[in-house]
Amino acid sequence: NTENDPTRITMGSNPDVLVTKTQALTDNDGTLGVGDIVTYTISISNQGNVPLSWSASDITDVMTDGDGNTLSLTSGPVWEYSNKGSSIGSIIDGETAFYTATYVIEQSTVDQGSIQNSVSVKVSTPDGTIIEATADGDNDDTNDADLDGDSENDPLVLVIPHQPSIEITKTSVENDGGDGAMDVDDTIDYTITVTNTGNVSLSNILVTDILTDGLGNSTDESINVLLSTINGSSTTIAPAAVVLSPDDDATYTLRYTIDQDDMNSGRLSNMASVSADCPDGTADCADDQIDIAVENELDQAPAMTLTKAATLNDGNDGSLDIGDTITYTLTLTNTGNVSLTNVSLSDTITDLS
């Protein structure tokens, strides 16, 4: 009877594998930067009808910054689990294995501005066939993001936004020579502190210092501003070569000697500002100035003395008489610490009658 024979279908081996990769961020302070953690999840899914297996060396994870500089994972990839219970290194049809890896962001990576990560996996079938698959980081098989001619193997990209910021503060200390009064030739020591408050390194740090007297006359003292310390340690680095990483600070000093024009004006007002360049070459990407000018009152003490002497001219007869003369000498001395103008002198002679 040939009418009820069973139908026999020969099923061939059809191995297939899909690799995906995702990323999650642990941001410690609300600004993506140094010390924040990127956690990658790698999934290996059996899309075929035969078991697949691999070893740790069959997983290739390549990470670079946007300029192609090689980066190293901080940990992993580490096997986590398989959703149908298979042990590490194998999955049956319809099963997915999960791995995780982490990267702690470094300053050089922040300065460059991005991370590119690719992962590929080689799996083996029971008959020894090797299949290789690469994750498509942008999940768009119509877009060839890395322009390598293959739109299904683009890297997973993390863009790190640059948030440049800088802060400047200024204080002053008066050196009055111990007499309690700020006077000509006394000095003022200004201390300027510049802090990188952003998430990228800053270079070409330019401090501008403008001193204005009480009459509105301004002097640019920037050339006299000296770099003193970086992060509290003395330095001999040329100011133009200073690079401040996030949270770094640089201290600058300026000593100014009071002159007579300053004294005459009665006070000094000092403003300071700073600008810096970003790692991508953007000039003056961060700038700041002190909120309020540093004011120093000078202790004006106007004063003068007047003395008068008389010389009798008696014609050598020993008797001052009609026709003889008296020569008066008046000496006016500025005994204060400011210049005096519009001096008016009055002299009245009165007889004794």
Short mmCIF file of C-alpha atoms in Angstrom, two decimals:
data_model
loop_
_atom_site.label_atom_id
_atom_site.label_comp_id
_atom_site.label_asym_id
_atom_site.label_seq_id
_atom_site.Cartn_x
_atom_site.Cartn_y
_atom_site.Cartn_z
CA ASN A 1 0.00 0.00 0.00
CA THR A 2 1.69 3.12 -1.20
CA GLU A 3 -1.11 5.51 -0.44
CA ASN A 4 -0.46 5.97 3.28
CA ASP A 5 3.36 6.07 3.42
CA PRO A 6 4.68 8.90 5.63
CA THR A 7 6.14 11.99 3.97
CA ARG A 8 9.80 12.34 4.78
CA ILE A 9 11.38 15.83 4.81
CA THR A 10 15.11 16.14 5.12
CA MET A 11 15.91 19.25 7.19
CA GLY A 12 19.29 20.83 6.51
CA SER A 13 21.47 22.76 8.89
CA ASN A 14 20.69 26.50 8.77
CA PRO A 15 22.99 28.30 11.22
CA ASP A 16 22.58 32.03 11.80
CA VAL A 17 23.64 34.43 14.51
CA LEU A 18 22.79 38.04 15.38
CA VAL A 19 25.05 40.23 17.51
CA THR A 20 23.83 43.49 19.04
CA LYS A 21 25.36 46.01 21.38
CA THR A 22 23.81 48.76 23.50
CA GLN A 23 25.21 51.29 25.94
CA ALA A 24 24.01 52.89 29.17
CA LEU A 25 25.57 55.78 31.09
CA THR A 26 26.23 56.30 34.77
CA ASP A 27 26.65 60.06 35.08
CA ASN A 28 27.95 61.05 38.50
CA ASP A 29 27.30 64.79 38.44
CA GLY A 30 24.97 65.71 35.61
CA THR A 31 27.83 66.52 33.23
CA LEU A 32 29.22 63.69 31.12
CA GLY A 33 32.95 63.61 31.77
CA VAL A 34 35.90 62.01 33.52
CA GLY A 35 35.00 59.16 35.86
CA ASP A 36 31.54 58.56 34.42
CA ILE A 37 30.87 54.97 33.38
CA VAL A 38 29.65 53.52 30.08
CA THR A 39 28.15 50.05 30.47
CA TYR A 40 27.92 48.02 27.27
CA THR A 41 25.57 45.06 26.85
CA ILE A 42 26.44 42.55 24.12
CA SER A 43 23.86 40.00 23.03
CA ILE A 44 24.57 36.92 20.91
CA SER A 45 21.33 35.47 19.51
CA ASN A 46 20.96 32.11 17.77
CA GLN A 47 18.75 32.85 14.75
CA GLY A 48 19.25 29.44 13.17
CA ASN A 49 18.29 25.83 13.85
CA VAL A 50 21.50 24.36 15.22
CA PRO A 51 23.40 24.95 18.46
CA LEU A 52 26.20 27.49 18.38
CA SER A 53 29.32 27.70 20.50
CA TRP A 54 32.32 30.00 20.99
CA SER A 55 35.16 30.80 23.35
CA ALA A 56 36.07 34.07 25.04
CA SER A 57 38.72 34.75 22.40
CA ASP A 58 36.05 34.61 19.69
CA ILE A 59 34.55 37.89 20.97
CA THR A 60 36.44 40.88 19.55
CA ASP A 61 35.61 44.25 21.06
CA VAL A 62 37.31 47.29 19.55
CA MET A 63 36.97 50.72 21.09
CA THR A 64 38.48 53.99 19.84
CA ASP A 65 37.92 57.68 20.24
CA GLY A 66 36.65 59.73 17.31
CA ASP A 67 40.20 60.24 16.03
CA GLY A 68 40.88 56.51 15.91
CA ASN A 69 43.03 56.35 19.03
CA THR A 70 42.67 52.97 20.72
CA LEU A 71 40.82 52.86 24.03
CA SER A 72 40.71 49.95 26.47
CA LEU A 73 37.66 48.62 28.25
CA THR A 74 37.86 48.96 32.01
CA SER A 75 36.23 45.55 32.44
CA GLY A 76 34.79 42.73 30.34
CA PRO A 77 33.25 41.52 28.23
CA VAL A 78 31.89 39.30 31.03
CA TRP A 79 29.24 36.62 30.49
CA GLU A 80 26.07 37.34 32.47
CA TYR A 81 23.47 34.73 31.50
CA SER A 82 21.63 32.98 28.67
CA ASN A 83 17.87 33.28 28.53
CA LYS A 84 17.27 29.53 28.05
CA GLY A 85 19.75 28.36 30.60
CA SER A 86 22.69 27.27 28.48
CA SER A 87 26.12 27.54 30.03
CA ILE A 88 28.74 30.08 29.02
CA GLY A 89 29.93 29.78 25.44
CA SER A 90 26.94 28.01 23.90
CA ILE A 91 23.32 28.67 22.92
CA ILE A 92 20.63 26.55 21.36
CA ASP A 93 18.31 27.74 18.61
CA GLY A 94 16.21 30.73 19.71
CA GLU A 95 18.47 31.44 22.68
CA THR A 96 20.37 34.64 23.50
CA ALA A 97 23.50 35.03 25.61
CA PHE A 98 24.31 38.33 27.30
CA TYR A 99 27.68 39.90 28.13
CA THR A 100 28.53 43.22 29.76
CA ALA A 101 31.60 45.43 29.61
CA THR A 102 32.40 48.81 31.12
CA TYR A 103 34.53 51.79 30.28
CA VAL A 104 35.37 54.56 32.77
CA ILE A 105 35.69 57.75 30.74
CA GLU A 106 39.15 59.36 30.64
CA GLN A 107 40.00 63.02 30.12
CA SER A 108 41.65 62.48 26.74
CA THR A 109 38.42 60.87 25.55
CA VAL A 110 36.31 63.78 26.77
CA ASP A 111 38.66 66.23 25.05
CA GLN A 112 38.31 64.34 21.77
CA GLY A 113 34.55 64.23 22.16
CA SER A 114 33.35 60.73 21.25
CA ILE A 115 33.72 56.97 21.74
CA GLN A 116 33.27 54.44 18.94
CA ASN A 117 32.78 50.80 19.85
CA SER A 118 32.47 47.74 17.63
CA VAL A 119 32.03 44.08 18.55
CA SER A 120 32.19 40.96 16.40
CA VAL A 121 31.72 37.32 17.38
CA LYS A 122 32.80 34.07 15.71
CA VAL A 123 30.57 31.09 16.48
CA SER A 124 30.91 27.42 15.52
CA THR A 125 28.22 24.96 14.45
CA PRO A 126 28.27 21.25 15.41
CA ASP A 127 29.83 20.40 12.02
CA GLY A 128 32.63 22.94 12.56
CA THR A 129 31.30 25.72 10.34
CA ILE A 130 32.49 29.16 11.48
CA ILE A 131 30.11 32.10 11.27
CA GLU A 132 31.14 35.66 12.10
CA ALA A 133 28.74 38.49 12.87
CA THR A 134 29.32 42.14 13.76
CA ALA A 135 26.92 44.37 15.68
CA ASP A 136 25.46 47.31 13.77
CA GLY A 137 25.77 50.14 16.26
CA ASP A 138 23.29 52.51 14.63
CA ASN A 139 20.68 49.76 14.01
CA ASP A 140 20.17 51.08 10.49
CA ASP A 141 21.14 48.72 7.69
CA THR A 142 20.59 51.48 5.12
CA ASN A 143 23.19 53.82 6.64
CA ASP A 144 26.92 53.27 6.23
CA ALA A 145 27.99 55.56 9.09
CA ASP A 146 31.67 54.60 9.05
CA LEU A 147 31.85 54.71 5.22
CA ASP A 148 33.49 51.29 4.95
CA GLY A 149 31.10 50.04 2.27
CA ASP A 150 29.09 47.92 4.74
CA SER A 151 25.98 49.46 6.24
CA GLU A 152 25.46 46.63 8.74
CA ASN A 153 28.62 46.91 10.84
CA ASP A 154 28.71 50.53 11.96
CA PRO A 155 30.20 51.24 15.41
CA LEU A 156 28.17 52.19 18.44
CA VAL A 157 28.93 55.88 18.99
CA LEU A 158 28.77 57.91 22.19
CA VAL A 159 29.10 61.66 21.74
CA ILE A 160 30.50 63.50 24.76
CA PRO A 161 29.32 67.14 24.58
CA HIS A 162 31.98 69.70 25.33
CA GLN A 163 30.93 71.99 28.16
CA PRO A 164 33.83 74.42 28.58
CA SER A 165 33.71 76.74 31.58
CA ILE A 166 36.25 78.80 33.48
CA GLU A 167 36.09 80.95 36.63
CA ILE A 168 38.32 83.75 37.86
CA THR A 169 38.53 85.29 41.33
CA LYS A 170 40.81 87.99 42.73
CA THR A 171 41.89 89.23 46.15
CA SER A 172 44.35 91.86 47.39
CA VAL A 173 46.65 92.35 50.35
CA GLU A 174 47.88 95.85 51.25
CA ASN A 175 51.49 96.30 52.40
CA ASP A 176 51.58 99.65 54.23
CA GLY A 177 55.14 99.43 55.55
CA GLY A 178 53.88 99.10 59.11
CA ASP A 179 52.63 102.67 59.48
CA GLY A 180 48.95 101.80 59.05
CA ALA A 181 48.51 104.04 56.00
CA MET A 182 48.65 103.21 52.30
CA ASP A 183 50.98 105.76 50.81
CA VAL A 184 53.35 106.36 47.90
CA ASP A 185 55.79 103.44 47.41
CA ASP A 186 53.63 101.09 49.47
CA THR A 187 52.56 97.98 47.55
CA ILE A 188 49.44 95.94 46.87
CA ASP A 189 49.73 92.19 46.24
CA TYR A 190 46.95 90.87 44.03
CA THR A 191 46.21 87.13 43.83
CA ILE A 192 44.25 85.82 40.86
CA THR A 193 42.85 82.27 40.84
CA VAL A 194 41.67 80.66 37.62
CA THR A 195 39.70 77.38 37.84
CA ASN A 196 38.56 75.05 35.05
CA THR A 197 34.91 74.47 35.94
CA GLY A 198 33.97 72.63 32.73
CA ASN A 199 34.48 69.08 31.43
CA VAL A 200 37.27 69.63 28.87
CA SER A 201 40.91 70.61 29.15
CA LEU A 202 41.63 74.28 28.52
CA SER A 203 44.77 75.80 27.00
CA ASN A 204 46.15 79.19 25.93
CA ILE A 205 44.88 80.68 29.16
CA LEU A 206 45.04 84.46 28.93
CA VAL A 207 44.65 86.63 32.03
CA THR A 208 43.92 90.31 31.51
CA ASP A 209 44.39 92.76 34.38
CA ILE A 210 43.27 96.40 34.22
CA LEU A 211 44.06 98.88 37.00
CA THR A 212 42.07 102.12 37.21
CA ASP A 213 42.76 105.02 39.57
CA GLY A 214 40.20 107.22 41.26
CA LEU A 215 40.26 109.70 38.37
CA GLY A 216 39.41 107.06 35.79
CA ASN A 217 42.91 106.63 34.34
CA SER A 218 43.46 102.97 33.38
CA THR A 219 46.63 100.93 33.01
CA ASP A 220 46.94 97.45 31.52
CA GLU A 221 49.00 95.44 34.02
CA SER A 222 48.56 92.10 32.23
CA ILE A 223 52.23 91.83 31.32
CA ASN A 224 53.14 91.98 35.02
CA VAL A 225 50.83 89.11 36.02
CA LEU A 226 52.99 86.10 36.98
CA LEU A 227 52.00 82.43 37.11
CA SER A 228 52.64 81.18 40.64
CA THR A 229 51.09 77.74 41.28
CA ILE A 230 49.05 75.00 39.63
CA ASN A 231 46.83 73.04 41.99
CA GLY A 232 48.70 74.57 44.92
CA SER A 233 52.18 73.55 43.77
CA SER A 234 54.82 75.99 42.58
CA THR A 235 55.51 75.81 38.89
CA THR A 236 58.03 77.05 36.34
CA ILE A 237 55.79 76.27 33.38
CA ALA A 238 55.55 79.12 30.92
CA PRO A 239 52.06 80.67 31.18
CA ALA A 240 51.43 80.06 27.49
CA ALA A 241 52.05 76.33 28.00
CA VAL A 242 49.58 75.86 30.85
CA VAL A 243 46.81 73.32 30.25
CA LEU A 244 44.14 73.04 32.92
CA SER A 245 42.14 69.83 33.20
CA PRO A 246 38.66 70.00 34.76
CA ASP A 247 38.80 71.11 38.41
CA ASP A 248 42.44 72.25 38.04
CA ASP A 249 43.30 75.75 39.22
CA ALA A 250 46.14 78.13 38.48
CA THR A 251 47.19 80.99 40.74
CA TYR A 252 48.70 84.20 39.41
CA THR A 253 50.19 87.13 41.32
CA LEU A 254 50.69 90.81 40.65
CA ARG A 255 52.54 93.28 42.88
CA TYR A 256 51.75 96.92 42.25
CA THR A 257 53.66 99.87 43.72
CA ILE A 258 51.65 103.01 44.46
CA ASP A 259 52.91 106.16 42.76
CA GLN A 260 52.08 109.79 43.36
CA ASP A 261 49.44 109.95 40.64
CA ASP A 262 47.65 107.02 42.29
CA MET A 263 47.86 108.77 45.65
CA ASN A 264 46.44 111.95 44.23
CA SER A 265 43.46 110.02 42.83
CA GLY A 266 42.64 108.49 46.21
CA ARG A 267 41.95 104.89 45.28
CA LEU A 268 42.72 101.98 42.95
CA SER A 269 40.20 99.72 41.27
CA ASN A 270 41.31 96.44 39.70
CA MET A 271 39.45 94.24 37.23
CA ALA A 272 40.64 90.87 35.93
CA SER A 273 39.32 88.59 33.19
CA VAL A 274 40.38 85.30 31.62
CA SER A 275 39.86 83.43 28.37
CA ALA A 276 40.93 79.97 27.19
CA ASP A 277 40.85 77.68 24.15
CA CYS A 278 39.17 74.27 23.77
CA PRO A 279 40.79 70.96 22.70
CA ASP A 280 39.09 71.12 19.30
CA GLY A 281 40.90 74.38 18.56
CA THR A 282 38.01 76.71 19.28
CA ALA A 283 39.54 79.97 20.49
CA ASP A 284 38.15 81.74 23.54
CA CYS A 285 35.60 78.97 24.07
CA ALA A 286 35.54 79.79 27.80
CA ASP A 287 35.85 83.18 29.49
CA ASP A 288 35.01 84.94 32.72
CA GLN A 289 35.70 88.11 34.66
CA ILE A 290 35.55 88.90 38.35
CA ASP A 291 32.09 89.94 39.50
CA ILE A 292 33.15 93.11 41.33
CA ALA A 293 36.31 95.15 40.97
CA VAL A 294 38.86 94.84 43.78
CA GLU A 295 38.93 98.27 45.45
CA ASN A 296 41.78 99.70 47.53
CA GLU A 297 41.36 103.05 49.22
CA LEU A 298 44.53 105.10 49.57
CA ASP A 299 44.98 107.06 52.77
CA GLN A 300 45.12 110.63 51.55
CA ALA A 301 46.43 113.04 54.20
CA PRO A 302 46.72 116.56 52.74
CA ALA A 303 48.75 118.95 54.92
CA MET A 304 51.13 121.93 54.67
CA THR A 305 53.10 124.25 56.91
CA LEU A 306 53.92 127.92 56.50
CA THR A 307 56.78 129.69 58.23
CA LYS A 308 57.85 133.30 57.99
CA ALA A 309 61.07 135.08 58.81
CA ALA A 310 62.06 138.75 58.64
CA THR A 311 65.43 140.28 57.81
CA LEU A 312 65.99 143.93 58.84
CA ASN A 313 67.92 146.12 56.44
CA ASP A 314 68.91 149.17 58.59
CA GLY A 315 71.55 150.69 56.35
CA ASN A 316 74.21 149.47 58.80
CA ASP A 317 73.50 152.27 61.27
CA GLY A 318 72.00 149.93 63.79
CA SER A 319 68.66 151.71 63.71
CA LEU A 320 65.69 150.84 61.57
CA ASP A 321 64.40 154.11 60.27
CA ILE A 322 62.46 155.72 57.51
CA GLY A 323 63.69 154.41 54.19
CA ASP A 324 65.10 151.21 55.61
CA THR A 325 63.54 147.93 54.51
CA ILE A 326 62.39 144.62 55.91
CA THR A 327 62.70 141.44 53.82
CA TYR A 328 60.13 138.76 54.69
CA THR A 329 60.78 135.14 53.72
CA LEU A 330 57.81 132.78 53.63
CA THR A 331 58.39 129.03 53.36
CA LEU A 332 55.45 126.87 52.38
CA THR A 333 55.99 123.11 52.71
CA ASN A 334 53.68 120.26 51.57
CA THR A 335 53.86 117.97 54.59
CA GLY A 336 51.06 115.65 53.42
CA ASN A 337 51.06 112.77 50.94
CA VAL A 338 49.10 114.27 48.04
CA SER A 339 49.99 116.97 45.56
CA LEU A 340 48.50 120.38 46.27
CA THR A 341 47.34 122.78 43.58
CA ASN A 342 45.72 126.21 43.41
CA VAL A 343 47.75 127.29 46.43
CA SER A 344 46.73 130.76 47.60
CA LEU A 345 48.99 132.82 49.87
CA SER A 346 47.83 135.88 51.78
CA ASP A 347 50.17 138.26 53.64
CA THR A 348 48.93 141.30 55.63
CA ILE A 349 51.11 143.94 57.28
CA THR A 350 49.64 145.95 60.13
CA ASP A 351 51.31 148.75 62.09
CA LEU A 352 51.05 149.01 65.85
CA SER A 353 49.18 152.29 66.01
#
